[in-house]
Amino acid sequence: MPADPSAHGSGETPLRRAADTSRRAAPSPKVRSSGTSAVEVRRSSRRRRTVSAYREGDRTVVLIPARMSEAEEERWVTVMLDKLAAQESKRMLGDAELAERAERLSGQFLDGRARPASVRWVTNQNTRWGSCTPAEGSIRLSHRLQGMPEYVIDYVLLHELAHLLVPGHGPRFWRLLESYPRTERARGYLEGVVAADRLPHLPAARDE
């Protein structure tokens, strides 16, 4: 899979707003349907600019300033979920975990038909996110994916698993990926990474 997805997308998380002890009254709960665990957003009048997030059991708690708008809340929840997921994937995913994820993804989205002989990280793929050799049943993911959100890694892994069944990028290949709910969001994330890499590195501003 080339590093530029265009050469070849948005799951939502339920939000439940709750006030913390620093706020007098709690706003009405807001819930959105999603296939992922619950996210609780807590607004604090004592929090001015910073946003933080942490795992609490089977949910994620995001702490934001009370004055933050609805649009800002939605944007920051997405940012913090991606940040937590990136930290966790960088800490947890080795070759053994990749193989386990490949087996799970194949069973969930490809009826278990894609069965790679090997799945591993490699450091010699700087122009593509992943690759596979169908004849050998081998899948390789670029080390550049390490630290990215898990849904992005899953998308690239599923992309390569689909290539074990269909070598090219015709309609039959893309139909295999239709059932993955975060395809567009993952492709958008990777496109953003590619675009950022192409930006010029500007010198830091100096104090006048």
mmCIF file with all atom_site columns, C-alpha atoms in Angstrom:
data_model
loop_
_atom_site.group_PDB
_atom_site.id
_atom_site.type_symbol
_atom_site.label_atom_id
_atom_site.label_alt_id
_atom_site.label_comp_id
_atom_site.label_asym_id
_atom_site.label_entity_id
_atom_site.label_seq_id
_atom_site.pdbx_PDB_ins_code
_atom_site.Cartn_x
_atom_site.Cartn_y
_atom_site.Cartn_z
_atom_site.occupancy
_atom_site.B_iso_or_equiv
_atom_site.pdbx_formal_charge
_atom_site.auth_seq_id
_atom_site.auth_comp_id
_atom_site.auth_asym_id
_atom_site.auth_atom_id
_atom_site.pdbx_PDB_model_num
ATOM 1   C CA . MET A 1 1   ? 0.000   0.000   0.000  1.00 0.00 ? 1   MET A CA 1
ATOM 2   C CA . PRO A 1 2   ? 1.618   3.299   -1.105 1.00 0.00 ? 2   PRO A CA 1
ATOM 3   C CA . ALA A 1 3   ? 2.192   5.966   1.547  1.00 0.00 ? 3   ALA A CA 1
ATOM 4   C CA . ASP A 1 4   ? 0.004   8.279   -0.535 1.00 0.00 ? 4   ASP A CA 1
ATOM 5   C CA . PRO A 1 5   ? -3.478  6.698   -0.353 1.00 0.00 ? 5   PRO A CA 1
ATOM 6   C CA . SER A 1 6   ? -4.641  8.702   -3.393 1.00 0.00 ? 6   SER A CA 1
ATOM 7   C CA . ALA A 1 7   ? -2.300  6.642   -5.562 1.00 0.00 ? 7   ALA A CA 1
ATOM 8   C CA . HIS A 1 8   ? -4.114  3.516   -5.156 1.00 0.00 ? 8   HIS A CA 1
ATOM 9   C CA . GLY A 1 9   ? -11.849 7.310   5.677  1.00 0.00 ? 9   GLY A CA 1
ATOM 10  C CA . SER A 1 10  ? -15.382 8.065   10.033 1.00 0.00 ? 10  SER A CA 1
ATOM 11  C CA . GLY A 1 11  ? -16.391 6.019   12.983 1.00 0.00 ? 11  GLY A CA 1
ATOM 12  C CA . GLU A 1 12  ? -17.986 7.999   15.755 1.00 0.00 ? 12  GLU A CA 1
ATOM 13  C CA . THR A 1 13  ? -17.680 7.496   19.495 1.00 0.00 ? 13  THR A CA 1
ATOM 14  C CA . PRO A 1 14  ? -20.617 7.930   21.868 1.00 0.00 ? 14  PRO A CA 1
ATOM 15  C CA . LEU A 1 15  ? -20.212 11.110  23.893 1.00 0.00 ? 15  LEU A CA 1
ATOM 16  C CA . ARG A 1 16  ? -21.755 11.400  27.313 1.00 0.00 ? 16  ARG A CA 1
ATOM 17  C CA . ARG A 1 17  ? -21.225 14.809  28.878 1.00 0.00 ? 17  ARG A CA 1
ATOM 18  C CA . ALA A 1 18  ? -21.013 15.064  32.636 1.00 0.00 ? 18  ALA A CA 1
ATOM 19  C CA . ALA A 1 19  ? -19.945 17.949  34.853 1.00 0.00 ? 19  ALA A CA 1
ATOM 20  C CA . ASP A 1 20  ? -17.214 17.437  37.416 1.00 0.00 ? 20  ASP A CA 1
ATOM 21  C CA . THR A 1 21  ? -17.379 18.636  40.995 1.00 0.00 ? 21  THR A CA 1
ATOM 22  C CA . SER A 1 22  ? -16.188 22.104  40.045 1.00 0.00 ? 22  SER A CA 1
ATOM 23  C CA . ARG A 1 23  ? -19.373 22.839  38.125 1.00 0.00 ? 23  ARG A CA 1
ATOM 24  C CA . ARG A 1 24  ? -22.735 23.679  39.704 1.00 0.00 ? 24  ARG A CA 1
ATOM 25  C CA . ALA A 1 25  ? -25.093 21.969  37.263 1.00 0.00 ? 25  ALA A CA 1
ATOM 26  C CA . ALA A 1 26  ? -24.564 19.178  34.802 1.00 0.00 ? 26  ALA A CA 1
ATOM 27  C CA . PRO A 1 27  ? -25.710 19.636  31.201 1.00 0.00 ? 27  PRO A CA 1
ATOM 28  C CA . SER A 1 28  ? -28.000 17.077  29.593 1.00 0.00 ? 28  SER A CA 1
ATOM 29  C CA . PRO A 1 29  ? -26.176 13.880  28.590 1.00 0.00 ? 29  PRO A CA 1
ATOM 30  C CA . LYS A 1 30  ? -25.302 13.564  24.915 1.00 0.00 ? 30  LYS A CA 1
ATOM 31  C CA . VAL A 1 31  ? -24.910 10.081  23.457 1.00 0.00 ? 31  VAL A CA 1
ATOM 32  C CA . ARG A 1 32  ? -23.846 9.018   19.965 1.00 0.00 ? 32  ARG A CA 1
ATOM 33  C CA . SER A 1 33  ? -23.951 5.496   18.600 1.00 0.00 ? 33  SER A CA 1
ATOM 34  C CA . SER A 1 34  ? -20.620 3.796   17.943 1.00 0.00 ? 34  SER A CA 1
ATOM 35  C CA . GLY A 1 35  ? -18.984 0.422   17.869 1.00 0.00 ? 35  GLY A CA 1
ATOM 36  C CA . THR A 1 36  ? -16.301 1.519   20.324 1.00 0.00 ? 36  THR A CA 1
ATOM 37  C CA . SER A 1 37  ? -16.291 2.009   24.100 1.00 0.00 ? 37  SER A CA 1
ATOM 38  C CA . ALA A 1 38  ? -18.001 4.973   25.754 1.00 0.00 ? 38  ALA A CA 1
ATOM 39  C CA . VAL A 1 39  ? -16.373 8.367   26.101 1.00 0.00 ? 39  VAL A CA 1
ATOM 40  C CA . GLU A 1 40  ? -17.314 10.675  28.967 1.00 0.00 ? 40  GLU A CA 1
ATOM 41  C CA . VAL A 1 41  ? -16.594 14.386  28.554 1.00 0.00 ? 41  VAL A CA 1
ATOM 42  C CA . ARG A 1 42  ? -16.200 16.343  31.772 1.00 0.00 ? 42  ARG A CA 1
ATOM 43  C CA . ARG A 1 43  ? -16.277 20.143  31.706 1.00 0.00 ? 43  ARG A CA 1
ATOM 44  C CA . SER A 1 44  ? -14.495 22.127  34.406 1.00 0.00 ? 44  SER A CA 1
ATOM 45  C CA . SER A 1 45  ? -14.774 25.850  35.149 1.00 0.00 ? 45  SER A CA 1
ATOM 46  C CA . ARG A 1 46  ? -11.303 25.703  36.726 1.00 0.00 ? 46  ARG A CA 1
ATOM 47  C CA . ARG A 1 47  ? -9.745  24.329  33.551 1.00 0.00 ? 47  ARG A CA 1
ATOM 48  C CA . ARG A 1 48  ? -8.850  27.247  31.261 1.00 0.00 ? 48  ARG A CA 1
ATOM 49  C CA . ARG A 1 49  ? -6.856  26.041  28.251 1.00 0.00 ? 49  ARG A CA 1
ATOM 50  C CA . THR A 1 50  ? -5.656  22.485  28.711 1.00 0.00 ? 50  THR A CA 1
ATOM 51  C CA . VAL A 1 51  ? -7.369  19.307  27.561 1.00 0.00 ? 51  VAL A CA 1
ATOM 52  C CA . SER A 1 52  ? -6.485  15.868  28.904 1.00 0.00 ? 52  SER A CA 1
ATOM 53  C CA . ALA A 1 53  ? -7.766  12.307  28.626 1.00 0.00 ? 53  ALA A CA 1
ATOM 54  C CA . TYR A 1 54  ? -7.299  8.967   30.320 1.00 0.00 ? 54  TYR A CA 1
ATOM 55  C CA . ARG A 1 55  ? -8.759  5.461   30.406 1.00 0.00 ? 55  ARG A CA 1
ATOM 56  C CA . GLU A 1 56  ? -11.108 4.602   33.269 1.00 0.00 ? 56  GLU A CA 1
ATOM 57  C CA . GLY A 1 57  ? -12.168 0.967   33.120 1.00 0.00 ? 57  GLY A CA 1
ATOM 58  C CA . ASP A 1 58  ? -13.973 0.355   29.833 1.00 0.00 ? 58  ASP A CA 1
ATOM 59  C CA . ARG A 1 59  ? -14.455 4.044   29.050 1.00 0.00 ? 59  ARG A CA 1
ATOM 60  C CA . THR A 1 60  ? -12.348 7.079   28.175 1.00 0.00 ? 60  THR A CA 1
ATOM 61  C CA . VAL A 1 61  ? -12.630 10.316  30.169 1.00 0.00 ? 61  VAL A CA 1
ATOM 62  C CA . VAL A 1 62  ? -11.835 13.597  28.398 1.00 0.00 ? 62  VAL A CA 1
ATOM 63  C CA . LEU A 1 63  ? -11.409 16.736  30.534 1.00 0.00 ? 63  LEU A CA 1
ATOM 64  C CA . ILE A 1 64  ? -12.083 20.076  28.821 1.00 0.00 ? 64  ILE A CA 1
ATOM 65  C CA . PRO A 1 65  ? -12.670 23.730  29.822 1.00 0.00 ? 65  PRO A CA 1
ATOM 66  C CA . ALA A 1 66  ? -16.304 24.569  30.629 1.00 0.00 ? 66  ALA A CA 1
ATOM 67  C CA . ARG A 1 67  ? -16.378 27.449  28.128 1.00 0.00 ? 67  ARG A CA 1
ATOM 68  C CA . MET A 1 68  ? -15.419 25.257  25.159 1.00 0.00 ? 68  MET A CA 1
ATOM 69  C CA . SER A 1 69  ? -17.947 25.287  22.298 1.00 0.00 ? 69  SER A CA 1
ATOM 70  C CA . GLU A 1 70  ? -19.731 22.209  20.973 1.00 0.00 ? 70  GLU A CA 1
ATOM 71  C CA . ALA A 1 71  ? -17.574 22.197  17.838 1.00 0.00 ? 71  ALA A CA 1
ATOM 72  C CA . GLU A 1 72  ? -14.368 22.535  19.854 1.00 0.00 ? 72  GLU A CA 1
ATOM 73  C CA . GLU A 1 73  ? -15.478 19.734  22.153 1.00 0.00 ? 73  GLU A CA 1
ATOM 74  C CA . GLU A 1 74  ? -16.090 17.383  19.237 1.00 0.00 ? 74  GLU A CA 1
ATOM 75  C CA . ARG A 1 75  ? -12.743 18.239  17.658 1.00 0.00 ? 75  ARG A CA 1
ATOM 76  C CA . TRP A 1 76  ? -10.776 17.815  20.873 1.00 0.00 ? 76  TRP A CA 1
ATOM 77  C CA . VAL A 1 77  ? -12.455 14.532  21.767 1.00 0.00 ? 77  VAL A CA 1
ATOM 78  C CA . THR A 1 78  ? -11.341 13.152  18.397 1.00 0.00 ? 78  THR A CA 1
ATOM 79  C CA . VAL A 1 79  ? -7.813  14.513  18.878 1.00 0.00 ? 79  VAL A CA 1
ATOM 80  C CA . MET A 1 80  ? -7.469  13.015  22.359 1.00 0.00 ? 80  MET A CA 1
ATOM 81  C CA . LEU A 1 81  ? -8.872  9.632   21.341 1.00 0.00 ? 81  LEU A CA 1
ATOM 82  C CA . ASP A 1 82  ? -6.361  9.466   18.500 1.00 0.00 ? 82  ASP A CA 1
ATOM 83  C CA . LYS A 1 83  ? -3.548  10.522  20.848 1.00 0.00 ? 83  LYS A CA 1
ATOM 84  C CA . LEU A 1 84  ? -4.385  7.833   23.400 1.00 0.00 ? 84  LEU A CA 1
ATOM 85  C CA . ALA A 1 85  ? -4.739  5.194   20.698 1.00 0.00 ? 85  ALA A CA 1
ATOM 86  C CA . ALA A 1 86  ? -1.383  6.188   19.210 1.00 0.00 ? 86  ALA A CA 1
ATOM 87  C CA . GLN A 1 87  ? 0.336   5.935   22.588 1.00 0.00 ? 87  GLN A CA 1
ATOM 88  C CA . GLU A 1 88  ? -1.167  2.519   23.199 1.00 0.00 ? 88  GLU A CA 1
ATOM 89  C CA . SER A 1 89  ? -0.341  1.122   19.760 1.00 0.00 ? 89  SER A CA 1
ATOM 90  C CA . LYS A 1 90  ? 3.255   2.316   20.026 1.00 0.00 ? 90  LYS A CA 1
ATOM 91  C CA . ARG A 1 91  ? 3.597   0.701   23.429 1.00 0.00 ? 91  ARG A CA 1
ATOM 92  C CA . MET A 1 92  ? 1.841   -2.589  22.701 1.00 0.00 ? 92  MET A CA 1
ATOM 93  C CA . LEU A 1 93  ? 2.067   -3.724  19.084 1.00 0.00 ? 93  LEU A CA 1
ATOM 94  C CA . GLY A 1 94  ? 4.934   -6.013  18.169 1.00 0.00 ? 94  GLY A CA 1
ATOM 95  C CA . ASP A 1 95  ? 5.120   -8.642  15.436 1.00 0.00 ? 95  ASP A CA 1
ATOM 96  C CA . ALA A 1 96  ? 3.198   -11.152 17.560 1.00 0.00 ? 96  ALA A CA 1
ATOM 97  C CA . GLU A 1 97  ? 0.423   -8.618  18.194 1.00 0.00 ? 97  GLU A CA 1
ATOM 98  C CA . LEU A 1 98  ? 0.270   -7.788  14.487 1.00 0.00 ? 98  LEU A CA 1
ATOM 99  C CA . ALA A 1 99  ? -0.238  -11.456 13.652 1.00 0.00 ? 99  ALA A CA 1
ATOM 100 C CA . GLU A 1 100 ? -3.033  -11.682 16.226 1.00 0.00 ? 100 GLU A CA 1
ATOM 101 C CA . ARG A 1 101 ? -4.700  -8.547  14.846 1.00 0.00 ? 101 ARG A CA 1
ATOM 102 C CA . ALA A 1 102 ? -4.411  -9.904  11.302 1.00 0.00 ? 102 ALA A CA 1
ATOM 103 C CA . GLU A 1 103 ? -6.193  -13.098 12.336 1.00 0.00 ? 103 GLU A CA 1
ATOM 104 C CA . ARG A 1 104 ? -8.925  -11.117 14.089 1.00 0.00 ? 104 ARG A CA 1
ATOM 105 C CA . LEU A 1 105 ? -9.432  -8.699  11.186 1.00 0.00 ? 105 LEU A CA 1
ATOM 106 C CA . SER A 1 106 ? -9.534  -11.521 8.663  1.00 0.00 ? 106 SER A CA 1
ATOM 107 C CA . GLY A 1 107 ? -12.197 -13.300 10.676 1.00 0.00 ? 107 GLY A CA 1
ATOM 108 C CA . GLN A 1 108 ? -14.242 -10.148 11.252 1.00 0.00 ? 108 GLN A CA 1
ATOM 109 C CA . PHE A 1 109 ? -14.153 -8.613  7.772  1.00 0.00 ? 109 PHE A CA 1
ATOM 110 C CA . LEU A 1 110 ? -12.952 -11.291 5.340  1.00 0.00 ? 110 LEU A CA 1
ATOM 111 C CA . ASP A 1 111 ? -14.704 -14.383 6.707  1.00 0.00 ? 111 ASP A CA 1
ATOM 112 C CA . GLY A 1 112 ? -11.319 -15.738 7.788  1.00 0.00 ? 112 GLY A CA 1
ATOM 113 C CA . ARG A 1 113 ? -10.270 -16.372 4.179  1.00 0.00 ? 113 ARG A CA 1
ATOM 114 C CA . ALA A 1 114 ? -7.045  -14.335 4.353  1.00 0.00 ? 114 ALA A CA 1
ATOM 115 C CA . ARG A 1 115 ? -4.454  -16.386 6.261  1.00 0.00 ? 115 ARG A CA 1
ATOM 116 C CA . PRO A 1 116 ? -0.993  -14.821 6.145  1.00 0.00 ? 116 PRO A CA 1
ATOM 117 C CA . ALA A 1 117 ? 2.029   -16.986 6.858  1.00 0.00 ? 117 ALA A CA 1
ATOM 118 C CA . SER A 1 118 ? 3.818   -14.037 8.471  1.00 0.00 ? 118 SER A CA 1
ATOM 119 C CA . VAL A 1 119 ? 3.057   -10.463 9.544  1.00 0.00 ? 119 VAL A CA 1
ATOM 120 C CA . ARG A 1 120 ? 5.854   -8.164  10.681 1.00 0.00 ? 120 ARG A CA 1
ATOM 121 C CA . TRP A 1 121 ? 7.159   -4.613  10.945 1.00 0.00 ? 121 TRP A CA 1
ATOM 122 C CA . VAL A 1 122 ? 9.913   -3.537  8.531  1.00 0.00 ? 122 VAL A CA 1
ATOM 123 C CA . THR A 1 123 ? 12.113  -0.438  8.387  1.00 0.00 ? 123 THR A CA 1
ATOM 124 C CA . ASN A 1 124 ? 12.850  -0.389  4.646  1.00 0.00 ? 124 ASN A CA 1
ATOM 125 C CA . GLN A 1 125 ? 9.449   0.852   3.435  1.00 0.00 ? 125 GLN A CA 1
ATOM 126 C CA . ASN A 1 126 ? 9.466   4.640   3.380  1.00 0.00 ? 126 ASN A CA 1
ATOM 127 C CA . THR A 1 127 ? 7.316   5.155   0.286  1.00 0.00 ? 127 THR A CA 1
ATOM 128 C CA . ARG A 1 128 ? 4.500   2.773   1.173  1.00 0.00 ? 128 ARG A CA 1
ATOM 129 C CA . TRP A 1 129 ? 2.567   1.927   4.316  1.00 0.00 ? 129 TRP A CA 1
ATOM 130 C CA . GLY A 1 130 ? 2.429   -1.802  3.738  1.00 0.00 ? 130 GLY A CA 1
ATOM 131 C CA . SER A 1 131 ? 3.073   -4.571  1.242  1.00 0.00 ? 131 SER A CA 1
ATOM 132 C CA . CYS A 1 132 ? 2.392   -8.256  0.785  1.00 0.00 ? 132 CYS A CA 1
ATOM 133 C CA . THR A 1 133 ? 3.614   -11.184 -1.274 1.00 0.00 ? 133 THR A CA 1
ATOM 134 C CA . PRO A 1 134 ? 0.577   -13.406 -1.981 1.00 0.00 ? 134 PRO A CA 1
ATOM 135 C CA . ALA A 1 135 ? 2.707   -16.326 -3.186 1.00 0.00 ? 135 ALA A CA 1
ATOM 136 C CA . GLU A 1 136 ? 4.482   -16.435 0.172  1.00 0.00 ? 136 GLU A CA 1
ATOM 137 C CA . GLY A 1 137 ? 1.565   -15.263 2.293  1.00 0.00 ? 137 GLY A CA 1
ATOM 138 C CA . SER A 1 138 ? 3.759   -12.593 3.878  1.00 0.00 ? 138 SER A CA 1
ATOM 139 C CA . ILE A 1 139 ? 2.643   -9.121  4.984  1.00 0.00 ? 139 ILE A CA 1
ATOM 140 C CA . ARG A 1 140 ? 4.974   -6.281  5.925  1.00 0.00 ? 140 ARG A CA 1
ATOM 141 C CA . LEU A 1 141 ? 3.981   -2.988  7.570  1.00 0.00 ? 141 LEU A CA 1
ATOM 142 C CA . SER A 1 142 ? 6.155   0.118   7.550  1.00 0.00 ? 142 SER A CA 1
ATOM 143 C CA . HIS A 1 143 ? 7.609   1.122   10.913 1.00 0.00 ? 143 HIS A CA 1
ATOM 144 C CA . ARG A 1 144 ? 6.284   4.628   10.145 1.00 0.00 ? 144 ARG A CA 1
ATOM 145 C CA . LEU A 1 145 ? 2.848   3.363   11.206 1.00 0.00 ? 145 LEU A CA 1
ATOM 146 C CA . GLN A 1 146 ? 4.071   2.721   14.732 1.00 0.00 ? 146 GLN A CA 1
ATOM 147 C CA . GLY A 1 147 ? 2.561   5.305   17.033 1.00 0.00 ? 147 GLY A CA 1
ATOM 148 C CA . MET A 1 148 ? -0.417  5.980   14.762 1.00 0.00 ? 148 MET A CA 1
ATOM 149 C CA . PRO A 1 149 ? -3.968  5.242   16.002 1.00 0.00 ? 149 PRO A CA 1
ATOM 150 C CA . GLU A 1 150 ? -4.862  1.573   16.018 1.00 0.00 ? 150 GLU A CA 1
ATOM 151 C CA . TYR A 1 151 ? -7.752  2.043   13.566 1.00 0.00 ? 151 TYR A CA 1
ATOM 152 C CA . VAL A 1 152 ? -5.213  3.342   11.023 1.00 0.00 ? 152 VAL A CA 1
ATOM 153 C CA . ILE A 1 153 ? -2.917  0.345   11.547 1.00 0.00 ? 153 ILE A CA 1
ATOM 154 C CA . ASP A 1 154 ? -5.941  -1.959  11.284 1.00 0.00 ? 154 ASP A CA 1
ATOM 155 C CA . TYR A 1 155 ? -6.946  -0.361  7.983  1.00 0.00 ? 155 TYR A CA 1
ATOM 156 C CA . VAL A 1 156 ? -3.475  -0.838  6.453  1.00 0.00 ? 156 VAL A CA 1
ATOM 157 C CA . LEU A 1 157 ? -3.308  -4.387  7.785  1.00 0.00 ? 157 LEU A CA 1
ATOM 158 C CA . LEU A 1 158 ? -6.753  -5.183  6.387  1.00 0.00 ? 158 LEU A CA 1
ATOM 159 C CA . HIS A 1 159 ? -5.721  -3.620  3.069  1.00 0.00 ? 159 HIS A CA 1
ATOM 160 C CA . GLU A 1 160 ? -2.806  -6.039  2.813  1.00 0.00 ? 160 GLU A CA 1
ATOM 161 C CA . LEU A 1 161 ? -4.923  -8.981  3.947  1.00 0.00 ? 161 LEU A CA 1
ATOM 162 C CA . ALA A 1 162 ? -7.332  -8.221  1.113  1.00 0.00 ? 162 ALA A CA 1
ATOM 163 C CA . HIS A 1 163 ? -4.389  -8.384  -1.303 1.00 0.00 ? 163 HIS A CA 1
ATOM 164 C CA . LEU A 1 164 ? -3.846  -12.008 -0.307 1.00 0.00 ? 164 LEU A CA 1
ATOM 165 C CA . LEU A 1 165 ? -7.253  -12.636 -1.879 1.00 0.00 ? 165 LEU A CA 1
ATOM 166 C CA . VAL A 1 166 ? -7.207  -10.087 -4.718 1.00 0.00 ? 166 VAL A CA 1
ATOM 167 C CA . PRO A 1 167 ? -3.788  -8.871  -5.971 1.00 0.00 ? 167 PRO A CA 1
ATOM 168 C CA . GLY A 1 168 ? -4.908  -5.700  -7.802 1.00 0.00 ? 168 GLY A CA 1
ATOM 169 C CA . HIS A 1 169 ? -6.960  -2.620  -6.892 1.00 0.00 ? 169 HIS A CA 1
ATOM 170 C CA . GLY A 1 170 ? -10.049 -3.269  -8.975 1.00 0.00 ? 170 GLY A CA 1
ATOM 171 C CA . PRO A 1 171 ? -13.696 -3.099  -7.828 1.00 0.00 ? 171 PRO A CA 1
ATOM 172 C CA . ARG A 1 172 ? -13.515 -6.617  -6.392 1.00 0.00 ? 172 ARG A CA 1
ATOM 173 C CA . PHE A 1 173 ? -10.638 -5.586  -4.139 1.00 0.00 ? 173 PHE A CA 1
ATOM 174 C CA . TRP A 1 174 ? -12.346 -2.451  -2.792 1.00 0.00 ? 174 TRP A CA 1
ATOM 175 C CA . ARG A 1 175 ? -15.559 -4.382  -2.108 1.00 0.00 ? 175 ARG A CA 1
ATOM 176 C CA . LEU A 1 176 ? -13.590 -6.444  0.396  1.00 0.00 ? 176 LEU A CA 1
ATOM 177 C CA . LEU A 1 177 ? -12.894 -3.272  2.420  1.00 0.00 ? 177 LEU A CA 1
ATOM 178 C CA . GLU A 1 178 ? -16.449 -1.915  2.355  1.00 0.00 ? 178 GLU A CA 1
ATOM 179 C CA . SER A 1 179 ? -17.382 -3.524  5.659  1.00 0.00 ? 179 SER A CA 1
ATOM 180 C CA . TYR A 1 180 ? -14.558 -1.842  7.605  1.00 0.00 ? 180 TYR A CA 1
ATOM 181 C CA . PRO A 1 181 ? -16.310 1.161   9.233  1.00 0.00 ? 181 PRO A CA 1
ATOM 182 C CA . ARG A 1 182 ? -13.253 3.440   9.518  1.00 0.00 ? 182 ARG A CA 1
ATOM 183 C CA . THR A 1 183 ? -11.910 3.192   5.991  1.00 0.00 ? 183 THR A CA 1
ATOM 184 C CA . GLU A 1 184 ? -12.532 6.839   5.088  1.00 0.00 ? 184 GLU A CA 1
ATOM 185 C CA . ARG A 1 185 ? -11.280 8.136   8.426  1.00 0.00 ? 185 ARG A CA 1
ATOM 186 C CA . ALA A 1 186 ? -8.098  6.062   8.204  1.00 0.00 ? 186 ALA A CA 1
ATOM 187 C CA . ARG A 1 187 ? -7.438  7.136   4.612  1.00 0.00 ? 187 ARG A CA 1
ATOM 188 C CA . GLY A 1 188 ? -7.966  10.747  5.617  1.00 0.00 ? 188 GLY A CA 1
ATOM 189 C CA . TYR A 1 189 ? -5.493  10.379  8.489  1.00 0.00 ? 189 TYR A CA 1
ATOM 190 C CA . LEU A 1 190 ? -2.828  8.905   6.184  1.00 0.00 ? 190 LEU A CA 1
ATOM 191 C CA . GLU A 1 191 ? -3.446  11.597  3.565  1.00 0.00 ? 191 GLU A CA 1
ATOM 192 C CA . GLY A 1 192 ? -2.891  14.189  6.289  1.00 0.00 ? 192 GLY A CA 1
ATOM 193 C CA . VAL A 1 193 ? 0.422   12.579  7.258  1.00 0.00 ? 193 VAL A CA 1
ATOM 194 C CA . VAL A 1 194 ? 1.557   12.575  3.629  1.00 0.00 ? 194 VAL A CA 1
ATOM 195 C CA . ALA A 1 195 ? 0.527   16.230  3.205  1.00 0.00 ? 195 ALA A CA 1
ATOM 196 C CA . ALA A 1 196 ? 2.376   17.244  6.380  1.00 0.00 ? 196 ALA A CA 1
ATOM 197 C CA . ASP A 1 197 ? 5.546   15.514  5.161  1.00 0.00 ? 197 ASP A CA 1
ATOM 198 C CA . ARG A 1 198 ? 5.441   17.637  2.015  1.00 0.00 ? 198 ARG A CA 1
ATOM 199 C CA . LEU A 1 199 ? 5.209   20.946  3.861  1.00 0.00 ? 199 LEU A CA 1
ATOM 200 C CA . PRO A 1 200 ? 8.375   23.059  4.009  1.00 0.00 ? 200 PRO A CA 1
ATOM 201 C CA . HIS A 1 201 ? 10.113  23.227  7.359  1.00 0.00 ? 201 HIS A CA 1
ATOM 202 C CA . LEU A 1 202 ? 9.868   26.881  8.342  1.00 0.00 ? 202 LEU A CA 1
ATOM 203 C CA . PRO A 1 203 ? 12.385  28.432  10.743 1.00 0.00 ? 203 PRO A CA 1
ATOM 204 C CA . ALA A 1 204 ? 11.139  29.148  14.245 1.00 0.00 ? 204 ALA A CA 1
ATOM 205 C CA . ALA A 1 205 ? 9.954   32.700  14.894 1.00 0.00 ? 205 ALA A CA 1
ATOM 206 C CA . ARG A 1 206 ? 12.432  34.872  16.756 1.00 0.00 ? 206 ARG A CA 1
ATOM 207 C CA . ASP A 1 207 ? 11.562  37.223  19.578 1.00 0.00 ? 207 ASP A CA 1
ATOM 208 C CA . GLU A 1 208 ? 11.647  40.840  18.424 1.00 0.00 ? 208 GLU A CA 1
#
